[in-house]
PDB file of C-alpha atoms in Angstrom:
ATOM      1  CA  UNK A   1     -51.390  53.212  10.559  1.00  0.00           C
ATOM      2  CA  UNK A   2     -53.762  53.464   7.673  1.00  0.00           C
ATOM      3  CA  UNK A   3     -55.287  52.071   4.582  1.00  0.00           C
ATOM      4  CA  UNK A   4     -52.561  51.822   2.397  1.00  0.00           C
ATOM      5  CA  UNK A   5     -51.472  50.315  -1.047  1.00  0.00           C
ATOM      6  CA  UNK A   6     -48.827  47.567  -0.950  1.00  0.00           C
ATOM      7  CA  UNK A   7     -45.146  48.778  -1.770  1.00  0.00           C
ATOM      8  CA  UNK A   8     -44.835  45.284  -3.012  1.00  0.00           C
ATOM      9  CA  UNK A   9     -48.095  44.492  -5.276  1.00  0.00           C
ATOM     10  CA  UNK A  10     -50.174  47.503  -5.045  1.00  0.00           C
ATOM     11  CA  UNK A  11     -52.959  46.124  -3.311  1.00  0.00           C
ATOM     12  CA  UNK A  12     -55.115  47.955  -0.325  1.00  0.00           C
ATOM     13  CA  UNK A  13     -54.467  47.098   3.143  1.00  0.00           C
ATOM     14  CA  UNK A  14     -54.175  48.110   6.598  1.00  0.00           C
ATOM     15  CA  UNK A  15     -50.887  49.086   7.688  1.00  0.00           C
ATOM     16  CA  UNK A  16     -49.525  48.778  11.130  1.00  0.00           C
ATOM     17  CA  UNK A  17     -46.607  49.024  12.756  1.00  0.00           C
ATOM     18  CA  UNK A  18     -45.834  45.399  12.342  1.00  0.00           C
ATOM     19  CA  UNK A  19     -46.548  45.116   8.696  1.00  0.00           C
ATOM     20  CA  UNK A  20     -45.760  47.302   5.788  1.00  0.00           C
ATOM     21  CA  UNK A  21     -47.133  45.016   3.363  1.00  0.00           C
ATOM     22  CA  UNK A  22     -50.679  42.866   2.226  1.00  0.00           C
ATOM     23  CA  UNK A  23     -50.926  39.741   3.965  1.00  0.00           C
ATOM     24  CA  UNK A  24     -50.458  37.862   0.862  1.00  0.00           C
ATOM     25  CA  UNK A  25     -46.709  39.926   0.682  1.00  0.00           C
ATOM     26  CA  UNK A  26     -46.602  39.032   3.931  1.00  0.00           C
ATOM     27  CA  UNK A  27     -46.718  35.304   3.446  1.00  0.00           C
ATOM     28  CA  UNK A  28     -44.397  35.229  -0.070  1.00  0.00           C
ATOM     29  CA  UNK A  29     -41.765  37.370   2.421  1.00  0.00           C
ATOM     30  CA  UNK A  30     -41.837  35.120   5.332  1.00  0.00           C
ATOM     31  CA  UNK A  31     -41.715  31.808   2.631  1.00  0.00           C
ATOM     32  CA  UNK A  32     -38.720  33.364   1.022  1.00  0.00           C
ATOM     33  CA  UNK A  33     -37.020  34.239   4.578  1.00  0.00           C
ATOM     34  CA  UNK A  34     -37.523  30.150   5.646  1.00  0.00           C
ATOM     35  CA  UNK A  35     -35.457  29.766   2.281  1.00  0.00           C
ATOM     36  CA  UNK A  36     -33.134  32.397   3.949  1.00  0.00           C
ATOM     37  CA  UNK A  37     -32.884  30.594   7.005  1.00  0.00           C
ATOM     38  CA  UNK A  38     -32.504  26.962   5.805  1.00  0.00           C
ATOM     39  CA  UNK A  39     -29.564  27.899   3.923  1.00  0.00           C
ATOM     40  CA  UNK A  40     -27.716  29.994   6.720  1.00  0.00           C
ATOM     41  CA  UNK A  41     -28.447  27.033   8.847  1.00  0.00           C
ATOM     42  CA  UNK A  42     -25.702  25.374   6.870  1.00  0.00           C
ATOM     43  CA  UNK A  43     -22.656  25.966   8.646  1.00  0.00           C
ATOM     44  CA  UNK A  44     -20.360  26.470   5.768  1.00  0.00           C
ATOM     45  CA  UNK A  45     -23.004  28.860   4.218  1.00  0.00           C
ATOM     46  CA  UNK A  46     -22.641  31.237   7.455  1.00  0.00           C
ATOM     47  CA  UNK A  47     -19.559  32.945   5.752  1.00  0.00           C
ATOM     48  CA  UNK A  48     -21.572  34.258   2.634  1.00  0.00           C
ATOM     49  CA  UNK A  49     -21.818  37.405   1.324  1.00  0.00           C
ATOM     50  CA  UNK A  50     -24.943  39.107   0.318  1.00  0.00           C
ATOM     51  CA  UNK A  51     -24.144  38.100  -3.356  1.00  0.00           C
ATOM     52  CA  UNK A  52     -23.554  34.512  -2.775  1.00  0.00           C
ATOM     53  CA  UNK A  53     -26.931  34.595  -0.641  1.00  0.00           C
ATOM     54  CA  UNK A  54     -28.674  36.011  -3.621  1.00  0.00           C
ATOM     55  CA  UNK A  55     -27.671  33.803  -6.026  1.00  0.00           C
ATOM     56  CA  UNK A  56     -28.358  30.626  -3.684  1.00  0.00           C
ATOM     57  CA  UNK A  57     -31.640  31.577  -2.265  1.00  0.00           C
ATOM     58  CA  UNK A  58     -32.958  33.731  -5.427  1.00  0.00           C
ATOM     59  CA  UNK A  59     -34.088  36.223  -2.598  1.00  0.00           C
ATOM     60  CA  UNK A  60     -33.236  39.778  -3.361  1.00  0.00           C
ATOM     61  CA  UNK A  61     -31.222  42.094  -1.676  1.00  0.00           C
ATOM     62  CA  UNK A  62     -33.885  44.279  -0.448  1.00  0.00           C
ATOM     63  CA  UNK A  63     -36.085  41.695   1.649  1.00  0.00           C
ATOM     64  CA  UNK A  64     -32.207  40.280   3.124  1.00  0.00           C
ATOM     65  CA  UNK A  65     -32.073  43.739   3.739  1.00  0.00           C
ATOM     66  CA  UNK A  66     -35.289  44.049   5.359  1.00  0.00           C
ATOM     67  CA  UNK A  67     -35.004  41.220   7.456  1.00  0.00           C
ATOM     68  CA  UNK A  68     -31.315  42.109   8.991  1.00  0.00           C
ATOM     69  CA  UNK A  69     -32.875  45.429   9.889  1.00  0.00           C
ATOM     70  CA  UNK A  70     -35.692  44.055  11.544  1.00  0.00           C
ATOM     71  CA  UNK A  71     -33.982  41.193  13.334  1.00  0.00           C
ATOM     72  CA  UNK A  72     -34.602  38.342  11.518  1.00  0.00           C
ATOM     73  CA  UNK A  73     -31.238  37.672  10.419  1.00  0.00           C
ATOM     74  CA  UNK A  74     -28.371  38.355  13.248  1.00  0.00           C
ATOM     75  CA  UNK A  75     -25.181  39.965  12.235  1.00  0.00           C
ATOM     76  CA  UNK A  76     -23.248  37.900  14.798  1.00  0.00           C
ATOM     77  CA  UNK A  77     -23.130  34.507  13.643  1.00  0.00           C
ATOM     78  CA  UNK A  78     -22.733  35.599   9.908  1.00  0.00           C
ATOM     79  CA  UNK A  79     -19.324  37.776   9.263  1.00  0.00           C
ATOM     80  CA  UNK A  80     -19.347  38.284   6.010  1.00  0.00           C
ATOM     81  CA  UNK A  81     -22.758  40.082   5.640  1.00  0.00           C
ATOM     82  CA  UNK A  82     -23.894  43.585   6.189  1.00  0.00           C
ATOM     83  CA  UNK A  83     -26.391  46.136   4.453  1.00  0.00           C
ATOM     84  CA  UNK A  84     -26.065  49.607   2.663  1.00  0.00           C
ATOM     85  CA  UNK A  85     -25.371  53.166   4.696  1.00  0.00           C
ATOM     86  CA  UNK A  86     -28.638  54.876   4.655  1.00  0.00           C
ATOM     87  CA  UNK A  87     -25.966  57.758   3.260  1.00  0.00           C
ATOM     88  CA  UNK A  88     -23.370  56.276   0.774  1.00  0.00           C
ATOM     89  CA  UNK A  89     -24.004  52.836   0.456  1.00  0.00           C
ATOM     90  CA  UNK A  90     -20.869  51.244   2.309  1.00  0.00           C
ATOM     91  CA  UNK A  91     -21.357  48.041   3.962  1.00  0.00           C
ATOM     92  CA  UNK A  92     -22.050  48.237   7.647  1.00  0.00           C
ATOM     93  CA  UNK A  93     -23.082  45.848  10.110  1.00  0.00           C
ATOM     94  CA  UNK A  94     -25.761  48.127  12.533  1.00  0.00           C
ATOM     95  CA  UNK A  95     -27.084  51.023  12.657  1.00  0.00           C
ATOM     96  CA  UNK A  96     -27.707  53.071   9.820  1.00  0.00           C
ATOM     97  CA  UNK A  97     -25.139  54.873   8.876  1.00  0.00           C
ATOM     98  CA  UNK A  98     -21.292  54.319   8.674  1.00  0.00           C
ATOM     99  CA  UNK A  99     -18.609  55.708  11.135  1.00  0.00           C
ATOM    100  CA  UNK A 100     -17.674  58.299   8.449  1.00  0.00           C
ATOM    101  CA  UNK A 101     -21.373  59.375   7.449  1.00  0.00           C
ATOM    102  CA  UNK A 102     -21.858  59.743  11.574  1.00  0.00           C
ATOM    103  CA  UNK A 103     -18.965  61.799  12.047  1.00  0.00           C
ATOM    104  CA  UNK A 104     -19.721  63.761   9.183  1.00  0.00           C
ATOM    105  CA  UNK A 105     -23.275  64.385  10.161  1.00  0.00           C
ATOM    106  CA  UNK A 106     -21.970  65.508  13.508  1.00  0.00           C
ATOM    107  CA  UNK A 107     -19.829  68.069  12.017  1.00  0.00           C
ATOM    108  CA  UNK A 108     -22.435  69.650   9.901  1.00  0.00           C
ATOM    109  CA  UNK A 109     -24.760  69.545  12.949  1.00  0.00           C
ATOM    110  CA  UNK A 110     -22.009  71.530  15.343  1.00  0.00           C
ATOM    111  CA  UNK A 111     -20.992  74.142  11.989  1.00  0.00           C
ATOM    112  CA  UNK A 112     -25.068  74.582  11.825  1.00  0.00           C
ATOM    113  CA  UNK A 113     -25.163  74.879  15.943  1.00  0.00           C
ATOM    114  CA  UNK A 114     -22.396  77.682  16.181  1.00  0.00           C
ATOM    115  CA  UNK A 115     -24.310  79.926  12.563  1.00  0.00           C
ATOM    116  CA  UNK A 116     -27.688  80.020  15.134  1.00  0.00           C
ATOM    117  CA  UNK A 117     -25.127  80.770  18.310  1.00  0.00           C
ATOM    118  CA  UNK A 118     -23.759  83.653  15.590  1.00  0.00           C
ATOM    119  CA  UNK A 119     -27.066  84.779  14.609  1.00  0.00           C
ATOM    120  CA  UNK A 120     -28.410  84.959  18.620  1.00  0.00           C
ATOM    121  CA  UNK A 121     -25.179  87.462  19.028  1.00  0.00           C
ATOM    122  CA  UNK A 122     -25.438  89.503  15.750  1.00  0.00           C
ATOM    123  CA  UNK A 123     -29.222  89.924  16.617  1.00  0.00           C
ATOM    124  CA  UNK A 124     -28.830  91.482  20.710  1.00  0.00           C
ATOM    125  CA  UNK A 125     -25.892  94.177  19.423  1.00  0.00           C
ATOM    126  CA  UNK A 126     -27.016  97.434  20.599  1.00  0.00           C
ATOM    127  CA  UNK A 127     -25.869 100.153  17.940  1.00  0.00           C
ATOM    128  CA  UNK A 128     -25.404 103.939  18.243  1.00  0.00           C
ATOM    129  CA  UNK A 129     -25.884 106.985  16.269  1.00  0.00           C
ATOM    130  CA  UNK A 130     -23.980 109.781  16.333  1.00  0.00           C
ATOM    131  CA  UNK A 131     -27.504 111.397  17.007  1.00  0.00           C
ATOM    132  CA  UNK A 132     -27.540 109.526  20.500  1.00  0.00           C
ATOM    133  CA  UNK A 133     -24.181 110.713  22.133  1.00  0.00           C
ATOM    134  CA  UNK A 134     -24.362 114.308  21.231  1.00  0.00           C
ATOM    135  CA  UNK A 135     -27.659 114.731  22.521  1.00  0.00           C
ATOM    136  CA  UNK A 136     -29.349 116.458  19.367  1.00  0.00           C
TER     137      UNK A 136
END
């Protein structure tokens, strides 16, 4: 929380935890999701992708983004729609990463886990000299 310029315009303004942009940003985003929301009200429009929603609403893919990741928009009633892995960019529906990003984080979190467990064991060897047994 902070003075802070806009991502969106630039301008100064106090950030919170409930807004990351000016109030004027604020207003033009919550305008555009109405537009959003009037045309997912639709039934038949429920089975869009986020292309189709793009090119019907004119709102871009980074505030449909933005408002599936904050709640706005519900996965559940709308199939077809989903948002970029924070990782590689494949579709997925929650979360932020894919099944196969996860999995591969994991592994490189266990391979980094048992280097440290190597290091602990490496660093408590006790080593003698030929100077210690033959008592010189």
């Amino acid at each position: 929380m902070g003075l802070e310029n806009c991502p969106a315009c630039g301008r100064l303004f106090v950030r919170s935890l409930v807004r990351d942009v000016c109030p004027a940003c604020r207003e033009e985003e919550e305008r555009q999701f109405q537009i959003v929301a009037q045309f997912l009200r639709r039934r038949e429009n429920r089975l869009a992708t986020m292309e189709q929603i793009v090119a019907a609403t004119g709102v871009s893919e980074m505030l449909l983004t933005k408002f599936i990741k904050s709640g706005r928009l519900t996965l559940a009633q709308l199939p077809n729609l989903g948002y970029p892995c924070d990782r590689c960019g494949k579709l997925i529906r929650e979360g932020r990463m894919c099944a196969d990003c996860s999995k591969d984080l994991q592994r490189q979190l266990e391979m980094v886990k048992k280097e440290e467990e190597q290091k602990k064991q490496q660093a408590f060897r006790t080593y003698y000299t030929d100077k210690g047994r033959n008592g010189r």
